[in-house]
Amino acid sequence: MKVPQWSARPPTRPEFRLTTRVLADRYRLGDLLGRGGAADVYEGLDLRMRRPVAIKVVRPESGLRTEERFHDEGRLLAQLQHPGLVAVYDSGEEDGCPYLVMQLIRGATLRRRIAAARMTPAEVGRAGSALASALAHVHAAGVVHRDVKPSNILMDETGRPHLTDFGISKLLDAAARTATGPLVGTAAYLAPEQVRGRGAGPASDVYSLGLVLIESLKGEMEYGGAPLESAIARLHRPPAIPAHLSPGLAELLHAMTDPDEHSRPDAPHCFRMLAAVAEEGHAGPVPETATDRTGTPGAARRAGRALLTALRRRPCPEPR
C-alpha cells in the first residue's frame, strides 16, 4: 500500500526520561511520536503479545496534577470501544510516571494532513461521518470530549480518522450540563457556550467538529490568533463557510456551528448527513477562492435547509 505523503514522518529517537526503556518488563519504548502539554507518546512493542503499541507517558516535570486524570482517561477509553477511537490496552506507572498503552495508529494527525493540502468535500464527508459516528458513541455513553481539534485526530494509512486524547473529557450529568467555571479546551475550537463559561455538552463537541471540517476544507484555522482573541471572535462573527460547497453540506456546517447549542444537530444526525455527502461524492477541484464571507446565497441556503430538514425527519441509522 502506498503511504500518503502527508503521513510520512522521519523517525525520532526519544529523549528517555525514565530509568528504563522497558516498562513493567513488558513494553519496550521506541521512537518518540509526539509531545503534548503534559505527556510524550512513544512507539513501542508489547513483548508479551509481540504487537506494536503506542505508549503515552506523563512527563514528571509537567508540574500538573495529571496522574488521576491520566488514569481516568485510560479507564474511560477502555470502556469506549469504537473503530473511530484509539483503543487502550493497559495502564501503569514507572519511576513515578503514569503511562497508557494504546493502539498504534500509523499515520499522522489531521493537523498535518490539512497542512499538506485542503480536503475535498467528499473527503470531508468520509472523515466527518467517521468522527461524528465516534462522537455519537461517546455521547451515548454519557461522555463529552471537550477538546475536538485536528491535533487530537489521528489519520491512519487508509485515511480513516481516530479521535484521541480524552484527558479533559467529562461524564455528563445534570450538574455538568449547567456547571460554570474556567475555560476547558483549546481556544480556537471552543463553542460559544464554553467561551461564556456555561460548560460543555454534546452540542459543544458538534460545534468543534464543525470548525474542524471547515478548516479541513479551507486549509486554514477559522479563529486563529492569541487564545483570548480567538475565543472571543466566535461571539462576534460566524465561521465563513467555503463558497464551493453543495447547499446540503454548506447548510449542515452552518447548523453545526450555530451559536445556539440547542439549534445544532446531534452527532447521529451529523453522521448520517456527512455519510450522504461522502456517498454522493460532492468532489471536484477545490477553487482558489475558498470562502464566502457573507454565507451561502439565499436560494442555495433555502435548498440546503430543506435538505437538512428532510434528512432530520428520516429515521437515523445506528452510527458504526
PDB file of C-alpha atoms in Angstrom:
ATOM      1  CA  MET A   1       0.000   0.000   0.000  1.00  0.00           C
ATOM      2  CA  LYS A   2       1.294   3.428  -0.957  1.00  0.00           C
ATOM      3  CA  VAL A   3       1.548   5.635   2.102  1.00  0.00           C
ATOM      4  CA  PRO A   4       0.199   9.182   1.533  1.00  0.00           C
ATOM      5  CA  GLN A   5       2.961  11.776   1.522  1.00  0.00           C
ATOM      6  CA  TRP A   6       1.361  13.685   4.369  1.00  0.00           C
ATOM      7  CA  SER A   7       1.521  10.617   6.635  1.00  0.00           C
ATOM      8  CA  ALA A   8       5.245  10.082   6.279  1.00  0.00           C
ATOM      9  CA  ARG A   9       7.351  11.254   9.186  1.00  0.00           C
ATOM     10  CA  PRO A  10      11.041  10.845   9.956  1.00  0.00           C
ATOM     11  CA  PRO A  11      11.713   8.597  12.967  1.00  0.00           C
ATOM     12  CA  THR A  12      12.831  10.438  16.061  1.00  0.00           C
ATOM     13  CA  ARG A  13      14.815   8.830  18.834  1.00  0.00           C
ATOM     14  CA  PRO A  14      13.195   9.639  22.174  1.00  0.00           C
ATOM     15  CA  GLU A  15      14.864  11.582  24.911  1.00  0.00           C
ATOM     16  CA  PHE A  16      14.379   8.940  27.587  1.00  0.00           C
ATOM     17  CA  ARG A  17      13.166  10.461  30.809  1.00  0.00           C
ATOM     18  CA  LEU A  18      12.673   7.133  32.560  1.00  0.00           C
ATOM     19  CA  THR A  19      15.371   4.960  34.068  1.00  0.00           C
ATOM     20  CA  THR A  20      14.335   2.058  31.843  1.00  0.00           C
ATOM     21  CA  ARG A  21      13.398   1.524  28.230  1.00  0.00           C
ATOM     22  CA  VAL A  22      11.091  -1.351  29.154  1.00  0.00           C
ATOM     23  CA  LEU A  23       8.004  -0.598  31.247  1.00  0.00           C
ATOM     24  CA  ALA A  24       6.661  -3.286  33.589  1.00  0.00           C
ATOM     25  CA  ASP A  25       9.079  -5.784  31.990  1.00  0.00           C
ATOM     26  CA  ARG A  26       6.698  -5.830  29.031  1.00  0.00           C
ATOM     27  CA  TYR A  27       6.521  -2.620  26.982  1.00  0.00           C
ATOM     28  CA  ARG A  28       9.662  -1.555  25.135  1.00  0.00           C
ATOM     29  CA  LEU A  29       9.868   2.145  24.295  1.00  0.00           C
ATOM     30  CA  GLY A  30      10.861   3.082  20.758  1.00  0.00           C
ATOM     31  CA  ASP A  31      10.730   6.285  18.741  1.00  0.00           C
ATOM     32  CA  LEU A  32       9.110   9.432  20.073  1.00  0.00           C
ATOM     33  CA  LEU A  33       5.920  10.023  18.087  1.00  0.00           C
ATOM     34  CA  GLY A  34       4.831  13.316  19.601  1.00  0.00           C
ATOM     35  CA  ARG A  35       4.655  15.586  22.640  1.00  0.00           C
ATOM     36  CA  GLY A  36       1.574  17.040  24.284  1.00  0.00           C
ATOM     37  CA  GLY A  37       1.182  19.560  27.060  1.00  0.00           C
ATOM     38  CA  ALA A  38       1.999  17.066  29.811  1.00  0.00           C
ATOM     39  CA  ALA A  39       2.872  13.755  28.141  1.00  0.00           C
ATOM     40  CA  ASP A  40       5.048  12.148  25.483  1.00  0.00           C
ATOM     41  CA  VAL A  41       3.813   9.448  23.107  1.00  0.00           C
ATOM     42  CA  TYR A  42       6.229   6.736  22.006  1.00  0.00           C
ATOM     43  CA  GLU A  43       6.026   3.933  19.533  1.00  0.00           C
ATOM     44  CA  GLY A  44       6.540   0.733  21.488  1.00  0.00           C
ATOM     45  CA  LEU A  45       6.425  -3.031  21.418  1.00  0.00           C
ATOM     46  CA  ASP A  46       4.380  -5.293  23.661  1.00  0.00           C
ATOM     47  CA  LEU A  47       6.955  -8.013  24.327  1.00  0.00           C
ATOM     48  CA  ARG A  48       4.349 -10.453  25.600  1.00  0.00           C
ATOM     49  CA  MET A  49       1.856 -10.118  22.753  1.00  0.00           C
ATOM     50  CA  ARG A  50       4.502  -9.264  20.138  1.00  0.00           C
ATOM     51  CA  ARG A  51       2.477  -6.384  18.759  1.00  0.00           C
ATOM     52  CA  PRO A  52       3.329  -2.714  18.144  1.00  0.00           C
ATOM     53  CA  VAL A  53       1.677  -0.246  20.507  1.00  0.00           C
ATOM     54  CA  ALA A  54       1.666   3.452  21.330  1.00  0.00           C
ATOM     55  CA  ILE A  55       2.745   4.363  24.867  1.00  0.00           C
ATOM     56  CA  LYS A  56       1.703   7.683  26.401  1.00  0.00           C
ATOM     57  CA  VAL A  57       3.913   8.692  29.341  1.00  0.00           C
ATOM     58  CA  VAL A  58       3.341  11.688  31.625  1.00  0.00           C
ATOM     59  CA  ARG A  59       6.411  13.887  31.967  1.00  0.00           C
ATOM     60  CA  PRO A  60       7.342  14.321  35.648  1.00  0.00           C
ATOM     61  CA  GLU A  61       8.380  17.945  35.104  1.00  0.00           C
ATOM     62  CA  SER A  62       4.972  18.901  33.698  1.00  0.00           C
ATOM     63  CA  GLY A  63       4.061  20.325  37.102  1.00  0.00           C
ATOM     64  CA  LEU A  64       0.426  19.355  36.590  1.00  0.00           C
ATOM     65  CA  ARG A  65      -1.754  17.183  38.773  1.00  0.00           C
ATOM     66  CA  THR A  66      -2.284  14.777  35.900  1.00  0.00           C
ATOM     67  CA  GLU A  67      -1.975  11.326  37.462  1.00  0.00           C
ATOM     68  CA  GLU A  68      -5.614  10.877  38.486  1.00  0.00           C
ATOM     69  CA  ARG A  69      -6.864  12.469  35.262  1.00  0.00           C
ATOM     70  CA  PHE A  70      -4.494  10.263  33.273  1.00  0.00           C
ATOM     71  CA  HIS A  71      -5.805   7.045  34.825  1.00  0.00           C
ATOM     72  CA  ASP A  72      -9.372   8.319  34.411  1.00  0.00           C
ATOM     73  CA  GLU A  73      -8.653   8.765  30.693  1.00  0.00           C
ATOM     74  CA  GLY A  74      -7.370   5.193  30.466  1.00  0.00           C
ATOM     75  CA  ARG A  75     -10.375   3.697  32.232  1.00  0.00           C
ATOM     76  CA  LEU A  76     -12.756   5.781  30.148  1.00  0.00           C
ATOM     77  CA  LEU A  77     -11.220   4.831  26.808  1.00  0.00           C
ATOM     78  CA  ALA A  78     -11.049   1.170  27.786  1.00  0.00           C
ATOM     79  CA  GLN A  79     -14.851   1.229  28.072  1.00  0.00           C
ATOM     80  CA  LEU A  80     -15.465   3.176  24.843  1.00  0.00           C
ATOM     81  CA  GLN A  81     -14.791   0.593  22.156  1.00  0.00           C
ATOM     82  CA  HIS A  82     -15.355   2.050  18.671  1.00  0.00           C
ATOM     83  CA  PRO A  83     -13.468   1.949  15.330  1.00  0.00           C
ATOM     84  CA  GLY A  84     -13.165   5.740  15.424  1.00  0.00           C
ATOM     85  CA  LEU A  85     -11.491   5.812  18.849  1.00  0.00           C
ATOM     86  CA  VAL A  86      -7.972   4.805  19.836  1.00  0.00           C
ATOM     87  CA  ALA A  87      -8.185   1.595  21.875  1.00  0.00           C
ATOM     88  CA  VAL A  88      -6.488   1.400  25.291  1.00  0.00           C
ATOM     89  CA  TYR A  89      -4.841  -1.898  26.226  1.00  0.00           C
ATOM     90  CA  ASP A  90      -3.200  -1.259  29.593  1.00  0.00           C
ATOM     91  CA  SER A  91      -2.050   1.365  32.094  1.00  0.00           C
ATOM     92  CA  GLY A  92       0.534   1.547  34.837  1.00  0.00           C
ATOM     93  CA  GLU A  93       3.277   3.605  36.440  1.00  0.00           C
ATOM     94  CA  GLU A  94       7.064   3.504  36.114  1.00  0.00           C
ATOM     95  CA  ASP A  95       9.503   5.656  38.112  1.00  0.00           C
ATOM     96  CA  GLY A  96       6.572   7.774  39.260  1.00  0.00           C
ATOM     97  CA  CYS A  97       5.442   8.375  35.672  1.00  0.00           C
ATOM     98  CA  PRO A  98       1.940   7.132  34.778  1.00  0.00           C
ATOM     99  CA  TYR A  99       1.570   5.629  31.312  1.00  0.00           C
ATOM    100  CA  LEU A 100      -1.117   4.315  28.968  1.00  0.00           C
ATOM    101  CA  VAL A 101      -0.597   1.554  26.421  1.00  0.00           C
ATOM    102  CA  MET A 102      -2.753   2.175  23.370  1.00  0.00           C
ATOM    103  CA  GLN A 103      -3.476   1.070  19.840  1.00  0.00           C
ATOM    104  CA  LEU A 104      -0.756   2.285  17.474  1.00  0.00           C
ATOM    105  CA  ILE A 105      -2.196   4.326  14.605  1.00  0.00           C
ATOM    106  CA  ARG A 106       0.340   4.559  11.797  1.00  0.00           C
ATOM    107  CA  GLY A 107      -0.170   7.853  10.054  1.00  0.00           C
ATOM    108  CA  ALA A 108      -0.305  11.475  11.133  1.00  0.00           C
ATOM    109  CA  THR A 109      -2.629  13.945  12.775  1.00  0.00           C
ATOM    110  CA  LEU A 110      -5.362  15.704  10.843  1.00  0.00           C
ATOM    111  CA  ARG A 111      -3.429  18.907  11.580  1.00  0.00           C
ATOM    112  CA  ARG A 112      -0.576  17.607   9.427  1.00  0.00           C
ATOM    113  CA  ARG A 113      -2.976  16.359   6.758  1.00  0.00           C
ATOM    114  CA  ILE A 114      -4.581  19.815   6.465  1.00  0.00           C
ATOM    115  CA  ALA A 115      -1.164  21.489   6.313  1.00  0.00           C
ATOM    116  CA  ALA A 116      -0.278  19.303   3.315  1.00  0.00           C
ATOM    117  CA  ALA A 117      -3.419  20.070   1.292  1.00  0.00           C
ATOM    118  CA  ARG A 118      -7.024  21.107   1.668  1.00  0.00           C
ATOM    119  CA  MET A 119      -9.516  18.265   1.651  1.00  0.00           C
ATOM    120  CA  THR A 120     -12.270  17.854  -0.929  1.00  0.00           C
ATOM    121  CA  PRO A 121     -15.911  17.830   0.174  1.00  0.00           C
ATOM    122  CA  ALA A 122     -16.066  14.071  -0.431  1.00  0.00           C
ATOM    123  CA  GLU A 123     -13.001  13.532   1.773  1.00  0.00           C
ATOM    124  CA  VAL A 124     -14.531  15.726   4.453  1.00  0.00           C
ATOM    125  CA  GLY A 125     -17.750  13.718   4.180  1.00  0.00           C
ATOM    126  CA  ARG A 126     -15.878  10.463   4.770  1.00  0.00           C
ATOM    127  CA  ALA A 127     -13.719  11.741   7.614  1.00  0.00           C
ATOM    128  CA  GLY A 128     -16.518  13.788   9.151  1.00  0.00           C
ATOM    129  CA  SER A 129     -19.017  10.922   9.149  1.00  0.00           C
ATOM    130  CA  ALA A 130     -16.480   8.659  10.877  1.00  0.00           C
ATOM    131  CA  LEU A 131     -15.781  11.301  13.526  1.00  0.00           C
ATOM    132  CA  ALA A 132     -19.477  12.024  14.029  1.00  0.00           C
ATOM    133  CA  SER A 133     -20.064   8.290  14.468  1.00  0.00           C
ATOM    134  CA  ALA A 134     -17.353   8.184  17.142  1.00  0.00           C
ATOM    135  CA  LEU A 135     -18.864  11.204  18.908  1.00  0.00           C
ATOM    136  CA  ALA A 136     -22.338   9.651  18.762  1.00  0.00           C
ATOM    137  CA  HIS A 137     -20.927   6.578  20.507  1.00  0.00           C
ATOM    138  CA  VAL A 138     -19.129   8.713  23.102  1.00  0.00           C
ATOM    139  CA  HIS A 139     -22.189  10.854  23.806  1.00  0.00           C
ATOM    140  CA  ALA A 140     -24.439   7.792  24.092  1.00  0.00           C
ATOM    141  CA  ALA A 141     -22.086   6.579  26.830  1.00  0.00           C
ATOM    142  CA  GLY A 142     -22.640   9.830  28.718  1.00  0.00           C
ATOM    143  CA  VAL A 143     -19.284  11.416  27.895  1.00  0.00           C
ATOM    144  CA  VAL A 144     -18.350  14.728  26.255  1.00  0.00           C
ATOM    145  CA  HIS A 145     -14.860  15.044  24.737  1.00  0.00           C
ATOM    146  CA  ARG A 146     -14.442  18.848  25.177  1.00  0.00           C
ATOM    147  CA  ASP A 147     -11.311  19.152  23.012  1.00  0.00           C
ATOM    148  CA  VAL A 148     -12.139  18.079  19.448  1.00  0.00           C
ATOM    149  CA  LYS A 149      -9.430  19.578  17.217  1.00  0.00           C
ATOM    150  CA  PRO A 150      -7.180  18.467  14.320  1.00  0.00           C
ATOM    151  CA  SER A 151      -4.209  17.612  16.532  1.00  0.00           C
ATOM    152  CA  ASN A 152      -6.420  15.223  18.544  1.00  0.00           C
ATOM    153  CA  ILE A 153      -7.447  13.312  15.419  1.00  0.00           C
ATOM    154  CA  LEU A 154      -5.116  10.641  14.049  1.00  0.00           C
ATOM    155  CA  MET A 155      -5.444   9.666  10.386  1.00  0.00           C
ATOM    156  CA  ASP A 156      -4.392   6.088   9.662  1.00  0.00           C
ATOM    157  CA  GLU A 157      -2.798   4.972   6.402  1.00  0.00           C
ATOM    158  CA  THR A 158      -6.220   4.329   4.838  1.00  0.00           C
ATOM    159  CA  GLY A 159      -7.355   7.879   5.634  1.00  0.00           C
ATOM    160  CA  ARG A 160      -9.726   6.842   8.428  1.00  0.00           C
ATOM    161  CA  PRO A 161      -9.728   9.229  11.400  1.00  0.00           C
ATOM    162  CA  HIS A 162      -9.407   8.194  15.035  1.00  0.00           C
ATOM    163  CA  LEU A 163     -10.370  10.571  17.839  1.00  0.00           C
ATOM    164  CA  THR A 164      -7.898  10.573  20.703  1.00  0.00           C
ATOM    165  CA  ASP A 165      -6.858  12.467  23.857  1.00  0.00           C
ATOM    166  CA  PHE A 166      -9.774  12.235  26.262  1.00  0.00           C
ATOM    167  CA  GLY A 167      -7.661  13.812  29.002  1.00  0.00           C
ATOM    168  CA  ILE A 168     -10.170  16.614  29.670  1.00  0.00           C
ATOM    169  CA  SER A 169     -13.330  14.712  28.759  1.00  0.00           C
ATOM    170  CA  LYS A 170     -16.162  14.690  31.258  1.00  0.00           C
ATOM    171  CA  LEU A 171     -19.015  12.439  32.247  1.00  0.00           C
ATOM    172  CA  LEU A 172     -22.337  14.096  31.585  1.00  0.00           C
ATOM    173  CA  ASP A 173     -24.804  14.574  34.397  1.00  0.00           C
ATOM    174  CA  ALA A 174     -27.236  17.269  35.411  1.00  0.00           C
ATOM    175  CA  ALA A 175     -24.534  19.238  37.203  1.00  0.00           C
ATOM    176  CA  ALA A 176     -22.089  19.017  34.309  1.00  0.00           C
ATOM    177  CA  ARG A 177     -24.642  20.374  31.842  1.00  0.00           C
ATOM    178  CA  THR A 178     -25.230  23.526  33.844  1.00  0.00           C
ATOM    179  CA  ALA A 179     -21.909  23.996  35.591  1.00  0.00           C
ATOM    180  CA  THR A 180     -19.874  27.157  35.121  1.00  0.00           C
ATOM    181  CA  GLY A 181     -16.178  27.516  35.650  1.00  0.00           C
ATOM    182  CA  PRO A 182     -12.837  28.138  33.912  1.00  0.00           C
ATOM    183  CA  LEU A 183     -12.479  27.519  30.194  1.00  0.00           C
ATOM    184  CA  VAL A 184     -11.599  23.927  29.366  1.00  0.00           C
ATOM    185  CA  GLY A 185     -10.392  23.082  25.877  1.00  0.00           C
ATOM    186  CA  THR A 186      -8.431  24.730  23.082  1.00  0.00           C
ATOM    187  CA  ALA A 187      -9.426  28.346  22.404  1.00  0.00           C
ATOM    188  CA  ALA A 188      -9.599  28.057  18.604  1.00  0.00           C
ATOM    189  CA  TYR A 189     -12.206  25.266  18.770  1.00  0.00           C
ATOM    190  CA  LEU A 190     -14.333  26.246  21.763  1.00  0.00           C
ATOM    191  CA  ALA A 191     -18.090  26.505  21.326  1.00  0.00           C
ATOM    192  CA  PRO A 192     -19.679  29.871  22.204  1.00  0.00           C
ATOM    193  CA  GLU A 193     -21.285  28.443  25.355  1.00  0.00           C
ATOM    194  CA  GLN A 194     -17.838  27.348  26.556  1.00  0.00           C
ATOM    195  CA  VAL A 195     -16.440  30.829  25.940  1.00  0.00           C
ATOM    196  CA  ARG A 196     -19.301  32.250  28.002  1.00  0.00           C
ATOM    197  CA  GLY A 197     -18.418  29.873  30.846  1.00  0.00           C
ATOM    198  CA  ARG A 198     -21.560  27.756  30.676  1.00  0.00           C
ATOM    199  CA  GLY A 199     -19.697  24.475  30.362  1.00  0.00           C
ATOM    200  CA  ALA A 200     -19.655  21.911  27.555  1.00  0.00           C
ATOM    201  CA  GLY A 201     -22.186  19.330  26.413  1.00  0.00           C
ATOM    202  CA  PRO A 202     -22.546  17.084  23.352  1.00  0.00           C
ATOM    203  CA  ALA A 203     -23.552  20.107  21.245  1.00  0.00           C
ATOM    204  CA  SER A 204     -20.185  21.686  22.084  1.00  0.00           C
ATOM    205  CA  ASP A 205     -18.385  18.715  20.527  1.00  0.00           C
ATOM    206  CA  VAL A 206     -20.585  19.079  17.424  1.00  0.00           C
ATOM    207  CA  TYR A 207     -19.613  22.763  17.144  1.00  0.00           C
ATOM    208  CA  SER A 208     -15.919  21.927  17.464  1.00  0.00           C
ATOM    209  CA  LEU A 209     -16.244  19.208  14.822  1.00  0.00           C
ATOM    210  CA  GLY A 210     -17.929  21.731  12.523  1.00  0.00           C
ATOM    211  CA  LEU A 211     -14.939  24.075  12.876  1.00  0.00           C
ATOM    212  CA  VAL A 212     -12.567  21.164  12.209  1.00  0.00           C
ATOM    213  CA  LEU A 213     -14.420  20.266   8.995  1.00  0.00           C
ATOM    214  CA  ILE A 214     -14.477  23.893   7.821  1.00  0.00           C
ATOM    215  CA  GLU A 215     -10.738  24.124   8.477  1.00  0.00           C
ATOM    216  CA  SER A 216     -10.183  20.897   6.530  1.00  0.00           C
ATOM    217  CA  LEU A 217     -11.969  22.401   3.516  1.00  0.00           C
ATOM    218  CA  LYS A 218     -10.249  25.795   3.698  1.00  0.00           C
ATOM    219  CA  GLY A 219      -6.780  24.728   4.791  1.00  0.00           C
ATOM    220  CA  GLU A 220      -6.659  27.371   7.488  1.00  0.00           C
ATOM    221  CA  MET A 221      -7.888  27.823  11.039  1.00  0.00           C
ATOM    222  CA  GLU A 222     -11.140  29.775  11.264  1.00  0.00           C
ATOM    223  CA  TYR A 223     -10.420  31.530  14.565  1.00  0.00           C
ATOM    224  CA  GLY A 224      -6.668  31.987  14.793  1.00  0.00           C
ATOM    225  CA  GLY A 225      -4.633  34.401  16.868  1.00  0.00           C
ATOM    226  CA  ALA A 226      -3.942  34.629  20.574  1.00  0.00           C
ATOM    227  CA  PRO A 227      -6.156  32.426  22.784  1.00  0.00           C
ATOM    228  CA  LEU A 228      -8.318  35.257  24.152  1.00  0.00           C
ATOM    229  CA  GLU A 229      -8.732  36.899  20.741  1.00  0.00           C
ATOM    230  CA  SER A 230      -9.545  33.529  19.184  1.00  0.00           C
ATOM    231  CA  ALA A 231     -12.117  32.619  21.824  1.00  0.00           C
ATOM    232  CA  ILE A 232     -13.935  35.960  21.658  1.00  0.00           C
ATOM    233  CA  ALA A 233     -14.014  36.091  17.830  1.00  0.00           C
ATOM    234  CA  ARG A 234     -16.778  33.476  17.506  1.00  0.00           C
ATOM    235  CA  LEU A 235     -19.057  35.617  19.671  1.00  0.00           C
ATOM    236  CA  HIS A 236     -18.877  38.410  17.076  1.00  0.00           C
ATOM    237  CA  ARG A 237     -18.926  36.583  13.733  1.00  0.00           C
ATOM    238  CA  PRO A 238     -19.931  33.142  12.457  1.00  0.00           C
ATOM    239  CA  PRO A 239     -17.386  30.954  10.675  1.00  0.00           C
ATOM    240  CA  ALA A 240     -17.015  31.606   6.941  1.00  0.00           C
ATOM    241  CA  ILE A 241     -18.337  28.607   5.011  1.00  0.00           C
ATOM    242  CA  PRO A 242     -16.471  27.795   1.754  1.00  0.00           C
ATOM    243  CA  ALA A 243     -18.453  29.022  -1.251  1.00  0.00           C
ATOM    244  CA  HIS A 244     -17.920  25.978  -3.491  1.00  0.00           C
ATOM    245  CA  LEU A 245     -19.920  23.524  -1.364  1.00  0.00           C
ATOM    246  CA  SER A 246     -23.224  21.902  -2.205  1.00  0.00           C
ATOM    247  CA  PRO A 247     -26.207  23.537  -0.447  1.00  0.00           C
ATOM    248  CA  GLY A 248     -26.708  20.499   1.783  1.00  0.00           C
ATOM    249  CA  LEU A 249     -23.132  20.425   3.091  1.00  0.00           C
ATOM    250  CA  ALA A 250     -22.999  24.203   3.469  1.00  0.00           C
ATOM    251  CA  GLU A 251     -26.219  24.244   5.477  1.00  0.00           C
ATOM    252  CA  LEU A 252     -25.040  21.360   7.652  1.00  0.00           C
ATOM    253  CA  LEU A 253     -21.843  23.245   8.528  1.00  0.00           C
ATOM    254  CA  HIS A 254     -23.912  26.346   9.293  1.00  0.00           C
ATOM    255  CA  ALA A 255     -26.125  24.241  11.570  1.00  0.00           C
ATOM    256  CA  MET A 256     -23.196  22.534  13.325  1.00  0.00           C
ATOM    257  CA  THR A 257     -21.669  25.924  14.138  1.00  0.00           C
ATOM    258  CA  ASP A 258     -24.909  27.643  15.122  1.00  0.00           C
ATOM    259  CA  PRO A 259     -24.181  29.943  18.109  1.00  0.00           C
ATOM    260  CA  ASP A 260     -27.236  28.482  19.878  1.00  0.00           C
ATOM    261  CA  GLU A 261     -26.313  24.999  21.089  1.00  0.00           C
ATOM    262  CA  HIS A 262     -29.978  23.973  21.102  1.00  0.00           C
ATOM    263  CA  SER A 263     -30.218  24.589  17.339  1.00  0.00           C
ATOM    264  CA  ARG A 264     -27.344  22.294  16.360  1.00  0.00           C
ATOM    265  CA  PRO A 265     -27.934  18.774  15.009  1.00  0.00           C
ATOM    266  CA  ASP A 266     -26.773  15.967  17.269  1.00  0.00           C
ATOM    267  CA  ALA A 267     -23.870  13.674  16.390  1.00  0.00           C
ATOM    268  CA  PRO A 268     -26.013  10.814  14.950  1.00  0.00           C
ATOM    269  CA  HIS A 269     -27.658  13.227  12.503  1.00  0.00           C
ATOM    270  CA  CYS A 270     -24.286  14.695  11.547  1.00  0.00           C
ATOM    271  CA  PHE A 271     -23.083  11.153  10.894  1.00  0.00           C
ATOM    272  CA  ARG A 272     -25.938  10.434   8.516  1.00  0.00           C
ATOM    273  CA  MET A 273     -25.719  13.733   6.657  1.00  0.00           C
ATOM    274  CA  LEU A 274     -21.940  13.581   6.247  1.00  0.00           C
ATOM    275  CA  ALA A 275     -22.161   9.963   5.105  1.00  0.00           C
ATOM    276  CA  ALA A 276     -24.617  11.131   2.428  1.00  0.00           C
ATOM    277  CA  VAL A 277     -22.098  13.762   1.311  1.00  0.00           C
ATOM    278  CA  ALA A 278     -19.419  11.077   1.006  1.00  0.00           C
ATOM    279  CA  GLU A 279     -21.703   8.712  -0.916  1.00  0.00           C
ATOM    280  CA  GLU A 280     -22.937  11.367  -3.320  1.00  0.00           C
ATOM    281  CA  GLY A 281     -19.341  12.407  -3.985  1.00  0.00           C
ATOM    282  CA  HIS A 282     -19.526  16.189  -3.965  1.00  0.00           C
ATOM    283  CA  ALA A 283     -15.941  16.098  -5.130  1.00  0.00           C
ATOM    284  CA  GLY A 284     -14.015  18.050  -7.697  1.00  0.00           C
ATOM    285  CA  PRO A 285     -11.184  20.567  -7.763  1.00  0.00           C
ATOM    286  CA  VAL A 286     -11.097  22.969  -4.855  1.00  0.00           C
ATOM    287  CA  PRO A 287     -11.301  26.537  -6.211  1.00  0.00           C
ATOM    288  CA  GLU A 288      -8.651  29.055  -5.299  1.00  0.00           C
ATOM    289  CA  THR A 289     -11.215  31.334  -3.635  1.00  0.00           C
ATOM    290  CA  ALA A 290     -12.322  29.024  -0.887  1.00  0.00           C
ATOM    291  CA  THR A 291     -14.535  31.136   1.344  1.00  0.00           C
ATOM    292  CA  ASP A 292     -17.750  33.082   1.179  1.00  0.00           C
ATOM    293  CA  ARG A 293     -17.693  35.696   3.928  1.00  0.00           C
ATOM    294  CA  THR A 294     -21.363  36.533   3.504  1.00  0.00           C
ATOM    295  CA  GLY A 295     -22.598  32.934   3.726  1.00  0.00           C
ATOM    296  CA  THR A 296     -24.426  30.828   1.157  1.00  0.00           C
ATOM    297  CA  PRO A 297     -26.773  32.829  -1.138  1.00  0.00           C
ATOM    298  CA  GLY A 298     -30.443  32.834  -0.176  1.00  0.00           C
ATOM    299  CA  ALA A 299     -31.767  30.321  -2.724  1.00  0.00           C
ATOM    300  CA  ALA A 300     -28.980  27.856  -2.023  1.00  0.00           C
ATOM    301  CA  ARG A 301     -29.407  28.344   1.720  1.00  0.00           C
ATOM    302  CA  ARG A 302     -33.119  27.578   1.399  1.00  0.00           C
ATOM    303  CA  ALA A 303     -32.396  24.445  -0.649  1.00  0.00           C
ATOM    304  CA  GLY A 304     -29.798  23.310   1.856  1.00  0.00           C
ATOM    305  CA  ARG A 305     -32.134  23.987   4.762  1.00  0.00           C
ATOM    306  CA  ALA A 306     -34.858  21.923   3.081  1.00  0.00           C
ATOM    307  CA  LEU A 307     -32.434  19.034   2.577  1.00  0.00           C
ATOM    308  CA  LEU A 308     -31.284  19.266   6.193  1.00  0.00           C
ATOM    309  CA  THR A 309     -34.895  19.199   7.414  1.00  0.00           C
ATOM    310  CA  ALA A 310     -35.737  16.207   5.219  1.00  0.00           C
ATOM    311  CA  LEU A 311     -32.717  14.270   6.460  1.00  0.00           C
ATOM    312  CA  ARG A 312     -33.555  15.037  10.082  1.00  0.00           C
ATOM    313  CA  ARG A 313     -37.054  13.618   9.625  1.00  0.00           C
ATOM    314  CA  ARG A 314     -35.815  10.305   8.282  1.00  0.00           C
ATOM    315  CA  PRO A 315     -35.023   7.504  10.762  1.00  0.00           C
ATOM    316  CA  CYS A 316     -31.430   7.770  11.881  1.00  0.00           C
ATOM    317  CA  PRO A 317     -29.369   4.577  11.428  1.00  0.00           C
ATOM    318  CA  GLU A 318     -27.052   3.485  14.195  1.00  0.00           C
ATOM    319  CA  PRO A 319     -23.583   5.026  13.651  1.00  0.00           C
ATOM    320  CA  ARG A 320     -20.856   2.471  13.089  1.00  0.00           C
TER     321      ARG A 320
END
